[in-house]
Each structure stands twice: as C-alpha cells, then as structure tokens.
Amino acid sequence: MEGEVNAHKLSLFQESGIYLLDDSNAVFMDPVRVLNRFYHRFSVSPSTYYSRSFKSPTPSTEPKRKRKRKSEEPPPLNDRELIALQRHKDARPLLLAAHECLMKSSELLDALKTLKSESTRVCLAGQHSFVDLARVAPQLEVTLSLRVGDADTDADPHQPQNGSQDSPSFQCFEQKVFPAFNNLVANDTMDDAVAEILNNQYIMPRESCFYMSDLGQIRNLIPAHADSGFNLIIVDPPWENASAHQKSRYQTLPNRYFLSLPIKQLTHSEGALVALWVTNREKLRCFVENELFPAWGVSYAANFYWLKVKENGSWICDLDHFHHRPYECLILGYSTGKVNNTDNQSKFKPVKNDRVIMSIPGDYSRKPPIADLLLDHVPGVKPPRCIELFAREIMGGCVAWGNEPLHFQDSKYFFKKMDK
C-alpha cells in the first residue's frame, strides 16, 4: 500500500514538479518541471537552469593561500547578531525535520539523479544587458511572434510562410512590434511566443506579460479600477548585497527605495496575498517588520523557508554556517487594497506558519516559482491575477515587472521540442 502511495506521489511530481513529503509542512520542488507546464513548443533546459549546481569543479591553477591562524576566541556577537542567531535556532528543528523527510524519500531521490542527464539541446547566444540598453537605446523595439489558429507545425516563426491557404503552415505566425521599454508586452495566447530584440530571441510562456522599466515607471501598472488589480503580489527586491555587488550580478538598491512601491494601489479590491523574498540579515528582517510592511499597509501572515539542497538531497552548505546559511525566507502578508475594507481582513485565510520548500537552486538570485504553493491562501478571484515585482523571468499567467524581466527568458535557457 505504501509503495502504491509513493508511486502515485512520484507520478504527480513528474507532471507538476511538486512532491508532498510525509511531513505535510514540507515539499520538494523541481522548478524546471513547474515552469515547463506553461510552455508548449519549448522547454526549460535542466542543464542551464541548474548550471551552478551541476557545474563540475575545475582544479585551480592559483597557488594556495596560507590559512590565517584562527584567533583563540571569536569576537563576541553584537545584539543584532544575537537576534539572528536566535531566529536560526528557532528554525533549525523545522529545517532538520523537513530534510530528514527528504532523505527518507528514496523514490524521489532516485528521480533526482536523472535531472542532469535530461535534454541538453540548448540554443547558445550572447546576452544583452537591458539595464544598459535602456540608457543608450530607450526607443528600442521588440518583435513578438505569436502563433495564430490551431496549426501545429515545426514552422520557424522568423521565416516567411510560402504555403498555400490549405497548407497547415500558411500564416501560422503573426508578428507584432512594440516598444521594448516602458510598455506592457503581452502574449495573450495559449501557446509560447518568441520575442526578438537585437537578433536575440526570448521565449515567453502562455498568457504572460512583461513591463520593462526602472522603478520610476512602476505606477503605470496601477489599474484604473481596483477590480482589475492583483490578488497575488510576489516581490523579490534587489536588496543591497555585497556579494551581488562584487560579482556584478545585478544592480542593488538601498532599502528606502522599496518603501515607495505602490502595493496598496496594485491590490485587487478583494485584497491580495503579498509574498516577499528576504535574506537572513537581521537588519533586513527588522526593516521589513518595522518599516516596509507598515508602509505598504500589509499585515504579517506567515514565514516560509526555502531550503537549498544538492541533487543527492544533501545541504548545499553547513546548516549552521553563520554567514552563509543554506536557506532563505519568504515572508507572507495580506494587503486590503485601495479601500481599507476591514471586512476583507476577516476573510483572509490563516496561513500555516513555517512551511519548508526544498529545491536544487538555479542560477545566482534565481528563486523557485512558488505561486502554486500559495494558491490556497490567495483571496478573491481564481485563477489569481498575479504580478511579480523585480522579476528576472516570466511566469505563465503572470505580469513580470522589472528592469530585466527577460533575463532568464533568453533562448539559451531553452530547447525546442522536436515534435511541436
């Protein structure tokens, strides 16, 4: 009986990318499978999504530095570090229990061994910096190729169609040209779309949009009517981070910039669930709790953990490493929207605290697609009207806003299915 249950759970995982562990408060996620549910002719390539985790170590040619002698006693922790340490101690039993459930799920761990061997047919290409392009070419245009009708062919959307009207490839695609910046570009079809900018191709999932701009233009996304607002708002701010700055991964912003985000104006009239990614810095956690959520009009609901593991299920680093923990936090809260309707507040569903989401991490700063795990707590209309702020990729059924929402949509992260 137990074997049948596990086989069923594994079958669901193969389709959905989400595996419910025996501990009901913990799940394992394969982001590639989750994302691929929104693509038809293309697939996200596991070898590029997990490039950081699956990269083979290369021997260093640099001479080894002499290790500094450790001082007899480490310097005492300051008050903020002591609070951070206590947060970690509180979370530690939850993380250990979730990880233990993962390591007992032998059928899931066996399935993870195939991730690296899955298709590696990747379209390699150079990648543009949209932050730079917005400065030097603000009038840049994007050509969006949309498949129209019901034709199911291997026709190239960038090649002229020479068939007759009876041919299945006749006018299979239509092209639309839009401003690339400060403009909403939408794929409102049930199929993938190909966006082309300066000869680079970017793959858009079905029913998705992106708005590429700096922070000063975000208010253009505020709907004219609250009934057209968003009831799921995911925020992944570019927090000031020494590692990101040193590695030139992306531009960061001081915390005060995030206070101006128009969360309440973006919120649907029936309210919204707000999901905010944060690091483990205590200064940041205090800022969110004492300044950011109050400024947004968001009430705290729960705290989730994203626990990062390797393909064999082990931690990516020591759980108790003080300056580099193998987990990040997702803070959830509720926004009542433009109108401060106290009735809405009472209708919000309580969220079970301390849920643990485990996955193999992708590229630097890339977060797993967590919308499916939040649906039960999203108030109002279904399917939810979703927006992701500071997005670097596009989710199906979601509006992606940021200064580089096409970053992980570059064709080099995908392969084309041969039979589509």
XYZ file of C-alpha atoms in Angstrom:
420
model
C 0.000 0.000 0.000
C 2.800 2.412 0.948
C 4.561 1.617 -2.325
C 1.432 2.488 -4.315
C 1.071 5.795 -2.471
C 4.705 6.698 -3.150
C 4.369 5.707 -6.814
C 1.309 7.941 -7.118
C 3.119 10.855 -5.453
C 6.092 10.362 -7.774
C 3.783 10.305 -10.812
C 2.231 13.599 -9.701
C 5.722 15.021 -9.183
C 6.740 14.111 -12.737
C 3.751 16.109 -14.025
C 3.586 19.013 -11.598
C 7.148 19.381 -10.291
C 5.886 19.360 -6.691
C 6.347 16.445 -4.276
C 4.442 16.474 -0.986
C 6.626 14.905 1.670
C 5.269 12.824 4.544
C 5.653 15.880 6.726
C 2.695 17.899 5.430
C 4.533 21.139 6.168
C 7.379 20.331 3.749
C 7.505 19.984 -0.040
C 10.177 19.355 -2.643
C 10.033 21.303 -5.886
C 11.685 20.842 -9.275
C 11.430 24.372 -10.748
C 12.097 23.105 -14.284
C 9.029 20.856 -14.246
C 6.903 23.623 -12.714
C 7.958 26.153 -15.356
C 7.550 23.731 -18.264
C 3.843 23.374 -17.579
C 3.464 26.817 -19.180
C 5.337 26.012 -22.414
C 4.200 24.066 -25.465
C 6.854 24.201 -28.180
C 9.830 24.962 -25.910
C 11.206 23.511 -22.688
C 13.398 24.997 -19.992
C 16.710 23.163 -20.143
C 17.706 21.485 -16.841
C 21.380 21.780 -17.765
C 21.156 25.584 -17.933
C 18.697 26.078 -15.075
C 20.887 24.013 -12.748
C 24.177 25.121 -14.299
C 25.513 26.429 -10.991
C 24.585 23.285 -9.060
C 25.654 20.785 -11.735
C 28.885 22.535 -12.684
C 31.880 20.220 -12.436
C 34.578 21.655 -10.180
C 37.703 22.677 -12.058
C 41.088 22.421 -10.384
C 42.511 25.809 -9.511
C 45.874 26.787 -11.010
C 46.384 29.555 -8.457
C 48.775 28.860 -5.596
C 47.027 28.055 -2.352
C 46.924 30.869 0.117
C 48.174 30.242 3.563
C 45.346 29.970 6.017
C 45.240 32.594 8.693
C 45.524 31.297 12.172
C 42.214 31.341 13.936
C 42.103 33.548 16.963
C 41.714 31.739 20.205
C 38.253 33.200 20.745
C 35.895 34.620 18.101
C 34.735 38.183 18.697
C 31.522 38.419 20.725
C 28.250 38.769 18.787
C 26.523 42.128 18.800
C 22.828 42.498 19.695
C 21.628 42.170 16.110
C 23.730 39.058 15.511
C 22.371 37.515 18.691
C 18.793 38.036 17.454
C 19.717 36.481 14.093
C 21.254 33.515 15.868
C 18.080 33.025 17.893
C 15.962 33.109 14.710
C 18.206 30.400 13.296
C 17.912 28.281 16.434
C 14.109 28.570 16.230
C 14.101 27.492 12.568
C 16.676 24.727 12.914
C 14.348 21.924 14.168
C 11.879 22.642 11.343
C 14.604 22.515 8.708
C 16.144 19.351 10.139
C 12.762 17.590 10.228
C 11.962 18.595 6.638
C 15.381 17.498 5.412
C 15.057 14.174 7.199
C 11.754 13.552 5.349
C 13.501 14.292 2.062
C 16.360 11.881 2.770
C 13.838 9.134 3.594
C 12.058 9.590 0.232
C 14.263 7.189 -1.720
C 11.976 7.134 -4.782
C 12.215 10.936 -5.066
C 15.999 10.946 -4.631
C 16.266 8.304 -7.365
C 14.231 10.568 -9.685
C 16.553 13.492 -8.985
C 19.527 11.507 -10.298
C 18.133 11.866 -13.827
C 17.955 15.661 -13.760
C 21.485 16.154 -15.050
C 21.010 13.660 -17.895
C 17.832 15.272 -19.239
C 17.992 17.065 -22.577
C 20.851 19.491 -23.124
C 19.892 20.772 -26.587
C 20.474 24.426 -25.867
C 20.495 27.448 -28.182
C 23.647 29.276 -27.138
C 23.714 33.027 -27.654
C 25.177 36.202 -26.237
C 23.058 38.010 -23.678
C 22.173 41.692 -23.678
C 22.230 43.927 -20.632
C 18.785 45.528 -20.617
C 19.865 47.942 -17.904
C 22.495 49.338 -20.300
C 20.166 49.216 -23.318
C 17.511 51.260 -21.504
C 20.078 54.036 -21.113
C 21.583 54.045 -24.618
C 18.586 52.884 -26.714
C 15.354 53.853 -24.910
C 13.374 53.661 -28.203
C 14.361 50.023 -28.783
C 11.613 47.785 -30.172
C 10.687 44.157 -29.600
C 9.187 41.937 -32.303
C 6.730 39.431 -30.854
C 5.929 36.320 -32.908
C 2.594 34.765 -31.934
C 1.201 31.532 -33.334
C -2.355 32.012 -34.545
C -5.008 29.417 -35.368
C -4.791 25.750 -34.492
C -1.903 24.760 -36.752
C 0.662 22.530 -35.066
C 3.810 22.638 -37.152
C 7.564 22.960 -36.870
C 7.500 26.134 -38.946
C 10.047 28.772 -37.941
C 8.284 31.972 -36.850
C 11.162 34.014 -38.309
C 10.921 32.527 -41.810
C 8.301 33.557 -44.426
C 5.490 31.070 -44.927
C 5.244 30.095 -48.623
C 2.489 27.514 -48.404
C -0.996 27.822 -49.842
C -4.042 28.602 -47.714
C -4.673 24.862 -47.477
C -1.210 24.298 -46.045
C -1.046 23.911 -42.240
C 1.865 26.358 -42.170
C 0.028 29.141 -44.009
C 0.129 32.291 -41.871
C 0.882 30.141 -38.847
C 2.508 33.100 -37.068
C 1.806 36.792 -36.852
C 4.331 39.373 -35.760
C 3.704 42.455 -33.676
C 6.157 45.236 -32.900
C 6.135 47.025 -29.537
C 8.362 49.449 -27.657
C 10.654 47.271 -25.525
C 10.773 49.668 -22.564
C 8.026 51.368 -20.534
C 5.384 49.319 -22.296
C 3.274 46.253 -21.491
C 4.160 43.432 -23.899
C 1.633 40.600 -23.713
C 1.403 37.061 -25.001
C -2.325 36.510 -24.529
C -2.370 33.209 -26.434
C -2.365 29.651 -25.080
C 0.970 28.998 -26.819
C 4.586 30.119 -26.409
C 5.642 33.358 -28.061
C 9.091 34.402 -29.294
C 10.224 37.964 -28.588
C 13.180 39.237 -30.609
C 15.390 42.146 -29.577
C 18.588 42.977 -31.465
C 18.697 39.477 -33.016
C 18.395 37.762 -29.640
C 15.343 35.619 -29.001
C 13.421 35.409 -25.730
C 10.767 32.780 -25.033
C 7.519 33.890 -23.377
C 5.189 31.358 -21.716
C 1.488 31.323 -22.478
C -0.779 34.043 -21.092
C 2.038 36.187 -19.754
C 3.150 39.818 -19.884
C 6.215 41.841 -19.107
C 6.764 45.528 -18.427
C 10.430 46.506 -18.572
C 11.247 49.773 -16.824
C 13.025 51.313 -13.881
C 11.374 51.963 -10.530
C 10.161 55.400 -11.611
C 7.681 53.897 -14.107
C 6.071 51.210 -11.938
C 2.972 53.331 -11.274
C 1.989 52.852 -14.920
C 0.907 49.339 -13.876
C -1.626 50.600 -11.328
C -5.061 49.571 -12.703
C -7.740 52.195 -13.317
C -10.177 50.154 -11.217
C -9.390 48.113 -8.106
C -11.414 45.207 -9.533
C -8.653 44.887 -12.157
C -5.902 44.791 -9.538
C -3.723 41.865 -8.479
C -4.526 39.395 -5.716
C -1.104 37.694 -5.685
C 1.909 40.016 -5.482
C 5.373 38.421 -5.401
C 8.306 40.730 -4.612
C 11.994 39.829 -4.946
C 13.781 43.129 -4.242
C 17.415 43.656 -5.236
C 18.453 44.138 -1.612
C 21.847 45.700 -1.033
C 24.201 42.740 -1.038
C 27.980 42.801 -1.007
C 28.207 39.500 -2.883
C 25.914 40.659 -5.710
C 27.807 43.942 -5.971
C 31.228 42.300 -6.036
C 30.163 39.803 -8.686
C 28.293 42.454 -10.751
C 25.277 40.133 -10.902
C 22.624 42.844 -10.831
C 22.043 46.370 -9.593
C 21.038 46.664 -5.954
C 19.034 49.426 -4.268
C 19.049 50.911 -0.757
C 16.149 49.756 1.412
C 14.403 53.139 1.384
C 13.625 52.786 -2.325
C 11.280 49.880 -1.643
C 9.087 51.948 0.685
C 7.619 53.685 -2.385
C 6.340 50.504 -4.059
C 2.573 51.060 -4.652
C 1.467 47.743 -3.165
C -1.918 49.000 -1.973
C -2.687 50.617 -5.349
C -1.793 47.394 -7.173
C -4.005 45.295 -4.888
C -7.334 43.847 -6.045
C -10.474 45.179 -4.375
C -10.850 41.836 -2.537
C -7.307 42.018 -1.204
C -4.030 40.339 -2.071
C -1.506 37.898 -0.699
C 1.946 39.513 -0.704
C 4.993 37.197 -0.824
C 8.326 38.901 -0.117
C 11.740 37.245 -0.515
C 14.316 38.277 2.103
C 17.802 37.210 3.084
C 18.852 36.190 6.595
C 20.348 39.562 7.534
C 18.758 40.712 10.785
C 18.932 44.365 9.744
C 16.781 43.500 6.746
C 14.264 41.468 8.741
C 13.829 44.376 11.181
C 13.329 46.776 8.268
C 10.589 44.592 6.777
C 8.750 44.124 10.066
C 9.053 47.682 11.403
C 9.038 49.842 8.262
C 8.327 48.121 4.952
C 5.125 46.162 5.679
C 3.609 49.105 7.620
C 4.447 51.466 4.729
C 2.768 49.079 2.285
C -0.270 48.554 4.511
C 0.496 44.819 4.669
C -0.287 42.711 7.731
C 2.077 39.827 8.538
C 0.649 36.321 7.909
C 3.425 33.701 7.957
C 7.040 32.853 7.320
C 8.164 30.157 4.851
C 11.687 28.795 4.338
C 13.375 27.907 1.068
C 15.924 25.199 1.867
C 18.556 24.659 -0.842
C 19.853 21.145 -1.427
C 22.106 19.295 -3.866
C 20.912 16.698 -6.383
C 21.616 13.939 -3.853
C 19.482 15.691 -1.238
C 22.337 16.919 0.955
C 22.615 20.530 2.141
C 24.379 22.943 -0.208
C 26.423 24.069 2.791
C 26.566 23.553 6.541
C 23.204 24.351 8.140
C 24.898 26.221 10.974
C 27.327 28.266 8.882
C 26.891 31.719 10.423
C 27.429 33.920 7.351
C 26.083 31.628 4.637
C 23.034 29.624 5.610
C 21.557 27.092 3.128
C 18.120 28.725 3.265
C 16.263 31.964 2.583
C 12.954 33.276 3.876
C 9.667 34.095 2.190
C 7.555 36.432 4.317
C 3.818 36.381 3.591
C 1.323 39.133 4.376
C -2.099 40.398 3.353
C -2.954 43.709 1.701
C -6.510 45.016 1.959
C -6.205 47.065 -1.215
C -7.040 50.638 -2.178
C -10.067 50.803 0.066
C -9.306 49.981 3.685
C -12.058 47.400 3.985
C -11.943 45.758 7.413
C -14.359 43.077 6.212
C -11.689 41.876 3.778
C -9.239 41.440 6.639
C -11.564 38.970 8.375
C -11.986 36.964 5.167
C -8.261 36.303 4.701
C -7.339 32.681 5.306
C -4.828 31.967 8.060
C -1.567 30.614 6.654
C 0.186 27.715 8.346
C 3.493 29.103 9.517
C 6.999 27.703 8.983
C 6.419 25.752 5.775
C 9.641 24.418 4.220
C 10.141 24.399 0.434
C 13.152 22.390 -0.744
C 14.743 22.536 -4.183
C 18.048 22.486 -6.024
C 18.972 26.156 -6.567
C 19.301 27.592 -10.049
C 21.492 30.496 -11.110
C 22.541 33.225 -8.699
C 19.495 35.011 -7.129
C 17.001 32.927 -9.158
C 14.066 31.973 -6.948
C 11.857 28.889 -7.379
C 8.366 29.500 -8.870
C 6.278 29.404 -5.697
C 2.878 30.660 -6.955
C 1.279 27.171 -6.965
C 2.138 26.701 -3.295
C 0.324 29.911 -2.352
C -2.950 29.461 -4.243
C -4.942 28.213 -1.249
C -4.264 31.480 0.557
C -4.859 33.936 -2.287
C -8.080 35.918 -1.687
C -10.586 36.769 -4.379
C -10.718 35.709 -7.990
C -9.347 32.404 -9.320
C -7.150 31.856 -11.196
C -5.330 34.666 -9.411
C -4.266 37.886 -11.054
C -0.535 37.705 -10.354
C 2.267 40.240 -10.641
C 5.947 39.755 -9.792
C 7.979 42.845 -8.937
C 11.710 42.974 -9.746
C 11.213 39.853 -11.859
C 14.079 38.398 -13.874
C 11.931 35.780 -15.589
C 8.306 35.459 -16.693
C 5.772 33.054 -15.197
C 2.751 31.819 -17.128
C -0.394 33.699 -16.136
C 1.622 36.489 -14.514
C 2.771 40.061 -15.191
C 6.537 40.426 -14.762
C 7.857 43.897 -13.931
C 11.474 44.963 -13.506
C 14.445 46.390 -15.382
C 15.388 42.958 -16.798
C 12.332 40.618 -16.765
C 13.654 38.834 -19.880
C 16.957 37.840 -18.272
C 16.128 34.131 -17.835
C 13.868 34.060 -20.925
C 16.890 34.158 -23.237
C 16.718 31.287 -25.737
C 19.966 29.872 -24.345
C 17.982 28.660 -21.337
C 15.568 26.644 -23.544
C 15.462 23.935 -26.171
C 12.827 23.483 -28.847
C 10.745 20.346 -28.708
C 11.217 18.355 -31.888
C 7.584 17.345 -32.257
C 5.960 20.751 -31.767
